[in-house]
CSV table of C-alpha atoms in Angstrom, one decimal:
chain,number,residue,atom,x,y,z
A,1,MET,CA,22.7,-7.9,-7.0
A,2,SER,CA,22.9,-4.5,-8.8
A,3,TRP,CA,22.6,-1.1,-7.1
A,4,PHE,CA,19.1,-0.8,-8.6
A,5,GLU,CA,18.0,-4.0,-7.1
A,6,ARG,CA,19.6,-3.2,-3.7
A,7,SER,CA,17.8,0.1,-3.7
A,8,GLN,CA,14.4,-1.3,-4.4
A,9,PRO,CA,12.9,-0.5,-0.9
A,10,LEU,CA,14.0,3.1,-1.2
A,11,LEU,CA,12.9,3.4,-4.8
A,12,ILE,CA,9.5,1.9,-4.0
A,13,LEU,CA,9.0,4.3,-1.2
A,14,LEU,CA,9.9,7.2,-3.5
A,15,SER,CA,7.5,5.9,-6.1
A,16,VAL,CA,4.8,5.8,-3.5
A,17,LEU,CA,5.5,9.4,-2.4
A,18,LEU,CA,5.6,10.6,-6.0
A,19,GLY,CA,2.3,8.8,-6.8
A,20,LEU,CA,0.6,10.3,-3.7
A,21,SER,CA,1.8,13.7,-4.8
A,22,LEU,CA,0.4,13.3,-8.3
A,23,ALA,CA,-2.9,12.1,-6.8
A,24,LEU,CA,-3.4,15.6,-5.4
A,25,MET,CA,-3.3,17.1,-8.9
A,26,GLY,CA,-6.3,17.5,-11.3
A,27,ASN,CA,-6.6,15.0,-14.1
A,28,ILE,CA,-3.5,12.9,-13.3
A,29,ALA,CA,-5.6,10.1,-11.7
A,30,ALA,CA,-7.5,9.3,-14.9
A,31,LEU,CA,-4.4,9.3,-17.0
A,32,ALA,CA,-2.5,7.1,-14.5
A,33,GLY,CA,-5.3,4.6,-14.5
A,34,HIS,CA,-5.0,4.1,-18.3
A,35,LEU,CA,-1.2,3.6,-18.0
A,36,LEU,CA,-1.3,1.0,-15.2
A,37,THR,CA,-2.2,-2.1,-17.2
A,38,PRO,CA,0.4,-1.6,-20.0
A,39,LEU,CA,3.1,-0.9,-17.4
A,40,LEU,CA,2.2,-4.1,-15.4
A,41,MET,CA,2.1,-6.2,-18.6
A,42,GLY,CA,5.5,-4.8,-19.6
A,43,MET,CA,6.8,-5.6,-16.1
A,44,LEU,CA,5.5,-9.2,-16.3
A,45,TYR,CA,6.9,-9.7,-19.8
A,46,ALA,CA,10.4,-8.8,-18.5
A,47,ALA,CA,9.8,-11.0,-15.5
A,48,PHE,CA,8.7,-14.0,-17.5
A,49,LEU,CA,11.4,-13.7,-20.2
A,50,PRO,CA,14.3,-15.3,-18.3
A,51,ILE,CA,12.2,-18.2,-16.9
A,52,PRO,CA,13.2,-21.6,-18.5
A,53,LEU,CA,9.9,-23.5,-18.5
A,54,ARG,CA,11.6,-26.5,-20.1
A,55,HIS,CA,13.3,-27.4,-16.8
A,56,LEU,CA,10.0,-28.0,-15.0
A,57,GLY,CA,11.0,-31.6,-14.0
A,58,ARG,CA,14.5,-30.9,-12.7
A,59,ALA,CA,13.5,-30.0,-9.2
A,60,PHE,CA,12.2,-33.5,-8.5
A,61,GLY,CA,15.8,-34.7,-8.4
A,62,ASN,CA,15.8,-33.5,-4.8
A,63,TYR,CA,12.4,-34.6,-3.9
A,64,ARG,CA,12.6,-33.8,-0.1
A,65,VAL,CA,13.3,-30.1,-0.7
A,66,THR,CA,10.9,-29.9,-3.6
A,67,ILE,CA,7.9,-31.5,-1.7
A,68,ALA,CA,8.6,-29.5,1.4
A,69,SER,CA,8.8,-26.2,-0.6
A,70,LEU,CA,5.6,-27.0,-2.6
A,71,ALA,CA,3.7,-28.0,0.6
A,72,MET,CA,4.7,-24.8,2.4
A,73,ASN,CA,4.1,-22.5,-0.5
A,74,PHE,CA,0.8,-24.0,-1.9
A,75,VAL,CA,-0.8,-25.8,1.1
A,76,TRP,CA,0.4,-24.3,4.3
A,77,THR,CA,0.9,-20.6,3.3
A,78,PRO,CA,-2.6,-20.0,1.9
A,79,LEU,CA,-4.1,-21.4,5.2
A,80,LEU,CA,-1.6,-19.2,7.2
A,81,ALA,CA,-2.5,-16.1,5.1
A,82,TRP,CA,-6.2,-16.7,5.7
A,83,ALA,CA,-5.6,-17.2,9.5
A,84,LEU,CA,-3.4,-14.0,9.8
A,85,GLY,CA,-6.0,-12.0,7.9
A,86,ALA,CA,-8.8,-13.3,10.1
A,87,LEU,CA,-6.7,-12.5,13.2
A,88,PHE,CA,-5.3,-9.1,12.4
A,89,LEU,CA,-7.6,-7.7,9.6
A,90,ARG,CA,-11.0,-8.8,10.6
A,91,ASP,CA,-12.6,-5.5,9.8
A,92,ALA,CA,-10.6,-4.7,6.7
A,93,PRO,CA,-11.8,-7.2,3.9
A,94,ASP,CA,-9.8,-5.5,1.1
A,95,LEU,CA,-6.6,-5.7,3.1
A,96,ARG,CA,-7.3,-9.4,3.8
A,97,VAL,CA,-7.7,-10.1,0.1
A,98,GLY,CA,-4.5,-8.2,-0.7
A,99,LEU,CA,-2.6,-10.0,2.0
A,100,LEU,CA,-3.9,-13.4,0.7
A,101,MET,CA,-2.8,-12.5,-2.9
A,102,LEU,CA,0.6,-11.4,-1.7
A,103,MET,CA,1.2,-14.6,0.4
A,104,VAL,CA,0.0,-17.2,-2.1
A,105,THR,CA,2.4,-16.1,-4.9
A,106,PRO,CA,6.0,-17.2,-4.2
A,107,CYS,CA,8.8,-15.3,-5.7
A,108,THR,CA,10.3,-16.2,-9.1
A,109,ASP,CA,13.3,-13.9,-9.2
A,110,TRP,CA,14.9,-12.2,-6.2
A,111,TYR,CA,14.9,-15.3,-4.0
A,112,LEU,CA,17.7,-16.7,-6.2
A,113,VAL,CA,19.8,-13.7,-5.3
A,114,PHE,CA,19.2,-14.1,-1.6
A,115,THR,CA,19.9,-17.9,-1.9
A,116,GLY,CA,23.3,-17.1,-3.4
A,117,ILE,CA,24.2,-14.5,-0.8
A,118,ALA,CA,23.5,-17.0,2.0
A,119,LYS,CA,25.6,-19.7,0.1
A,120,GLY,CA,22.6,-21.8,-0.6
A,121,ASN,CA,21.9,-24.3,-3.4
A,122,VAL,CA,21.2,-21.9,-6.3
A,123,SER,CA,20.9,-24.6,-8.9
A,124,LEU,CA,18.1,-26.3,-6.9
A,125,ALA,CA,16.4,-22.9,-6.3
A,126,THR,CA,16.6,-22.3,-10.0
A,127,ALA,CA,15.0,-25.7,-10.7
A,128,LEU,CA,12.1,-24.8,-8.3
A,129,LEU,CA,11.5,-21.6,-10.1
A,130,PRO,CA,9.4,-22.9,-13.0
A,131,LEU,CA,7.3,-25.0,-10.6
A,132,ASN,CA,6.5,-22.1,-8.4
A,133,PHE,CA,5.7,-20.0,-11.4
A,134,VAL,CA,3.3,-22.4,-13.1
A,135,LEU,CA,1.5,-23.4,-9.9
A,136,GLN,CA,0.9,-19.8,-8.7
A,137,MET,CA,-0.5,-18.9,-12.1
A,138,VAL,CA,-2.9,-21.9,-12.0
A,139,LEU,CA,-3.8,-21.7,-8.3
A,140,LEU,CA,-4.2,-17.9,-7.7
A,141,PRO,CA,-7.8,-17.8,-9.0
A,142,VAL,CA,-8.5,-21.0,-7.1
A,143,TYR,CA,-7.3,-19.4,-3.8
A,144,LEU,CA,-9.4,-16.3,-4.5
A,145,ALA,CA,-12.5,-18.4,-5.2
A,146,ILE,CA,-12.0,-20.4,-2.0
A,147,PHE,CA,-10.8,-17.8,0.5
A,148,ALA,CA,-11.9,-14.4,-0.9
A,149,GLN,CA,-15.4,-14.8,-2.1
A,150,SER,CA,-16.8,-14.3,1.4
A,151,LEU,CA,-14.9,-11.1,1.7
A,152,VAL,CA,-15.4,-9.3,-1.6
A,153,THR,CA,-17.6,-9.8,-4.6
A,154,ILE,CA,-15.8,-11.9,-7.3
A,155,ASP,CA,-17.0,-12.6,-10.8
A,156,LEU,CA,-15.0,-15.6,-11.7
A,157,TRP,CA,-15.6,-15.1,-15.4
A,158,VAL,CA,-14.2,-11.5,-15.2
A,159,LEU,CA,-11.4,-12.7,-13.0
A,160,GLY,CA,-10.4,-15.4,-15.5
A,161,SER,CA,-10.5,-12.9,-18.4
A,162,LYS,CA,-8.3,-10.4,-16.5
A,163,ILE,CA,-5.8,-13.1,-15.7
A,164,VAL,CA,-5.6,-14.1,-19.4
A,165,THR,CA,-5.1,-10.5,-20.3
A,166,VAL,CA,-2.5,-9.4,-17.7
A,167,LEU,CA,-0.7,-12.8,-17.1
A,168,LEU,CA,-1.1,-15.1,-20.1
A,169,ILE,CA,-0.5,-12.6,-22.9
A,170,PRO,CA,2.9,-11.4,-21.4
A,171,LEU,CA,3.7,-15.1,-20.7
A,172,ALA,CA,3.0,-16.1,-24.3
A,173,LEU,CA,5.0,-13.2,-25.7
A,174,ALA,CA,7.9,-14.0,-23.4
A,175,VAL,CA,8.0,-17.6,-24.4
A,176,LEU,CA,7.9,-16.7,-28.1
A,177,SER,CA,10.6,-14.1,-27.6
A,178,ARG,CA,12.8,-16.6,-25.7
A,179,TYR,CA,12.6,-19.2,-28.5
A,180,SER,CA,13.1,-16.5,-31.2
A,181,ILE,CA,16.1,-15.1,-29.4
A,182,ASN,CA,17.7,-18.5,-28.8
A,183,TRP,CA,17.2,-19.3,-32.5
A,184,LEU,CA,18.5,-16.0,-33.8
A,185,LYS,CA,21.1,-15.1,-31.2
A,186,GLY,CA,22.0,-18.4,-29.6
A,187,PRO,CA,21.2,-19.7,-26.1
A,188,THR,CA,23.8,-17.6,-24.3
A,189,TRP,CA,22.8,-14.1,-25.6
A,190,LEU,CA,19.7,-13.8,-23.4
A,191,HIS,CA,21.6,-14.9,-20.3
A,192,GLN,CA,24.1,-12.1,-21.0
A,193,LYS,CA,21.3,-9.6,-21.2
A,194,LEU,CA,19.6,-10.5,-17.9
A,195,PRO,CA,20.8,-7.4,-16.0
A,196,GLN,CA,19.2,-5.2,-18.7
A,197,VAL,CA,16.0,-7.3,-18.6
A,198,ALA,CA,15.9,-7.0,-14.8
A,199,MET,CA,16.3,-3.2,-15.1
A,200,ILE,CA,13.3,-3.0,-17.4
A,201,GLN,CA,11.3,-5.1,-15.0
A,202,LEU,CA,12.1,-3.0,-12.0
A,203,LEU,CA,11.6,0.2,-13.9
A,204,CYS,CA,8.1,-0.9,-15.1
A,205,LEU,CA,7.3,-2.0,-11.5
A,206,ASN,CA,8.3,1.4,-10.0
A,207,LEU,CA,6.4,3.3,-12.7
A,208,ALA,CA,3.3,1.0,-12.1
A,209,ILE,CA,3.5,1.9,-8.4
A,210,VAL,CA,3.6,5.6,-9.2
A,211,ALA,CA,0.5,5.0,-11.4
A,212,ILE,CA,-1.3,3.1,-8.7
A,213,PHE,CA,-0.8,5.7,-6.1
A,214,ALA,CA,-1.6,8.5,-8.5
A,215,ALA,CA,-4.8,6.9,-9.6
A,216,GLU,CA,-5.9,5.6,-6.2
A,217,GLY,CA,-3.9,7.5,-3.7
A,218,GLU,CA,-6.9,9.5,-2.5
A,219,ALA,CA,-8.4,6.3,-1.0
A,220,LEU,CA,-5.2,5.8,1.0
A,221,LEU,CA,-4.9,9.4,2.1
A,222,GLN,CA,-8.4,9.2,3.5
A,223,ARG,CA,-7.7,6.1,5.6
A,224,PRO,CA,-3.9,5.8,6.1
A,225,GLU,CA,-4.3,3.8,9.4
A,226,LEU,CA,-5.4,0.8,7.4
A,227,LEU,CA,-2.0,0.1,5.9
A,228,LEU,CA,-0.4,0.2,9.4
A,229,LEU,CA,-2.5,-2.8,10.2
A,230,LEU,CA,-0.5,-4.8,7.6
A,231,LEU,CA,2.7,-4.7,9.6
A,232,LEU,CA,1.7,-7.4,12.1
A,233,PRO,CA,0.3,-10.0,9.7
A,234,ILE,CA,3.2,-9.6,7.2
A,235,GLY,CA,5.8,-9.6,9.9
A,236,SER,CA,4.2,-12.7,11.5
A,237,PHE,CA,4.3,-14.5,8.1
A,238,PHE,CA,8.0,-14.1,7.8
A,239,VAL,CA,8.7,-15.1,11.4
A,240,ILE,CA,6.4,-18.2,11.3
A,241,ASN,CA,7.6,-19.5,7.9
A,242,PHE,CA,11.3,-18.9,8.8
A,243,VAL,CA,10.9,-21.0,12.0
A,244,LEU,CA,8.9,-23.7,10.1
A,245,ALA,CA,11.6,-23.9,7.4
A,246,GLN,CA,14.3,-24.4,10.0
A,247,TRP,CA,12.3,-27.1,11.7
A,248,LEU,CA,11.7,-28.9,8.5
A,249,GLY,CA,15.3,-28.7,7.6
A,250,LYS,CA,16.3,-30.5,10.8
A,251,ARG,CA,13.5,-33.1,10.5
A,252,LEU,CA,14.4,-33.9,6.9
A,253,ARG,CA,18.2,-33.8,7.7
A,254,LEU,CA,18.9,-31.3,4.9
A,255,ALA,CA,22.3,-29.9,4.3
A,256,TYR,CA,22.8,-26.2,4.9
A,257,PRO,CA,22.6,-25.2,1.2
A,258,GLU,CA,19.3,-27.0,0.9
A,259,VAL,CA,17.9,-25.3,4.1
A,260,VAL,CA,18.8,-21.9,2.6
A,261,CYS,CA,17.0,-22.8,-0.6
A,262,LEU,CA,13.9,-24.0,1.3
A,263,THR,CA,13.9,-20.9,3.5
A,264,CYS,CA,14.3,-18.4,0.7
A,265,THR,CA,11.7,-19.9,-1.7
A,266,THR,CA,9.1,-20.1,1.1
A,267,LEU,CA,9.7,-16.6,2.4
A,268,ALA,CA,10.1,-14.4,-0.7
A,269,ARG,CA,6.9,-13.4,-2.4
A,270,ASN,CA,6.1,-12.5,-6.0
A,271,SER,CA,4.1,-9.3,-5.4
A,272,PRO,CA,4.3,-8.1,-9.1
A,273,VAL,CA,2.2,-11.0,-10.3
A,274,ALA,CA,-0.4,-10.5,-7.6
A,275,LEU,CA,-0.3,-6.8,-8.2
A,276,ALA,CA,-1.1,-7.2,-11.9
A,277,VAL,CA,-4.1,-9.4,-11.2
A,278,ALA,CA,-5.3,-7.1,-8.4
A,279,ALA,CA,-5.1,-4.0,-10.5
A,280,ALA,CA,-6.9,-5.6,-13.4
A,281,ALA,CA,-9.6,-7.6,-11.5
A,282,PHE,CA,-10.3,-5.3,-8.5
A,283,GLY,CA,-10.0,-1.9,-10.0
A,284,ASP,CA,-13.0,-0.7,-8.0
A,285,ARG,CA,-11.3,-1.8,-4.7
A,286,PRO,CA,-7.9,0.1,-4.7
A,287,LEU,CA,-6.8,-1.0,-1.2
A,288,ILE,CA,-6.3,-4.5,-2.5
A,289,ALA,CA,-3.6,-3.3,-5.0
A,290,LEU,CA,-2.2,-0.8,-2.5
A,291,THR,CA,-1.7,-3.7,0.0
A,292,LEU,CA,0.5,-5.5,-2.5
A,293,VAL,CA,2.8,-2.5,-2.8
A,294,ILE,CA,3.6,-2.6,0.9
A,295,GLY,CA,5.0,-6.1,0.6
A,296,PRO,CA,8.3,-5.3,-1.1
A,297,LEU,CA,8.9,-2.4,1.3
A,298,LEU,CA,9.1,-4.9,4.1
A,299,GLU,CA,10.3,-8.0,2.2
A,300,LEU,CA,13.6,-6.9,0.7
A,301,PRO,CA,15.2,-5.7,4.0
A,302,ILE,CA,13.8,-8.7,5.9
A,303,MET,CA,15.2,-11.1,3.3
A,304,ALA,CA,18.6,-9.4,3.6
A,305,LEU,CA,18.4,-10.0,7.4
A,306,VAL,CA,17.4,-13.6,6.8
A,307,THR,CA,20.5,-14.3,4.8
A,308,GLN,CA,22.7,-13.0,7.6
A,309,LEU,CA,20.8,-15.0,10.2
A,310,LEU,CA,21.0,-18.2,8.2
A,311,TRP,CA,24.8,-17.8,7.8
A,312,ARG,CA,25.2,-17.2,11.6
A,313,LEU,CA,23.1,-20.3,12.4
A,314,ARG,CA,25.1,-22.5,9.9
A,315,PRO,CA,27.9,-23.8,12.2
A,316,GLN,CA,25.5,-24.5,15.1
A,317,THR,CA,22.6,-26.1,13.3
A,318,TYR,CA,23.2,-27.6,9.8
A,319,ARG,CA,25.5,-30.0,8.1
A,320,ASP,CA,27.4,-28.8,5.1
A,321,CYS,CA,26.7,-31.6,2.7
């Protein structure tokens, strides 16, 4: 993990503070609003570029981990997110929608790093990545239609068109770029450039966060107590899913590297994808997008602690192979 990646919680916090400072200035909010969508699309293009969709079927070689991971991410976690929102955010519908969008989009990048740090099965985690990616793209509007329509007004046609704009266009460009690069430069060239691609992604993410808070920071400054409410549901999510992953690991008799893979892929969240959809589809409800910025502030240090906890549990709990 590069210095830039390790410093993400601090950089995100600095981006939030810079955006809030800019929100207090005259015409900055309107300009920031125009920059937001291009920045998010650039971030997603860089995020999608390294994802090898041709390996979609590889994960089913280890069907126990794959089925457990998919069930936790796409069946259990949406229900858990809805329950946590109903319990802790009953009077804050925008925060509930933001929490839901954060929880139902599993990570497609950083969880590989944490899997490696904890000595988990990185190859299996990599095989799960395309499945997580495709399913969250397909199911995110479904979850919003099922769980969020009673909380906020959703025009499904508008939602679909926004998803096409902010998700499918960067995805199509990334796939075309990947095939073009492999044809012109060979299959190893892009792999060698992944650190630079990651830098571009994180740079666009931080600039997008500045733009969000510059454009919508006034709403947050008026009601800052709402975001403090997110600490309990987000913290509860990490605790509950960590315990559940360990229980499943024991019940399925998984080896330690497999348990690490299952834990990391069911804890880490893909807030940039959800953030792009929220900013495009719910521009008139800024607290939804602001909610999704809080996720990485908590997630990255928590995931670092999880890797250490997994390693400490290893000799007491799991088999090695």
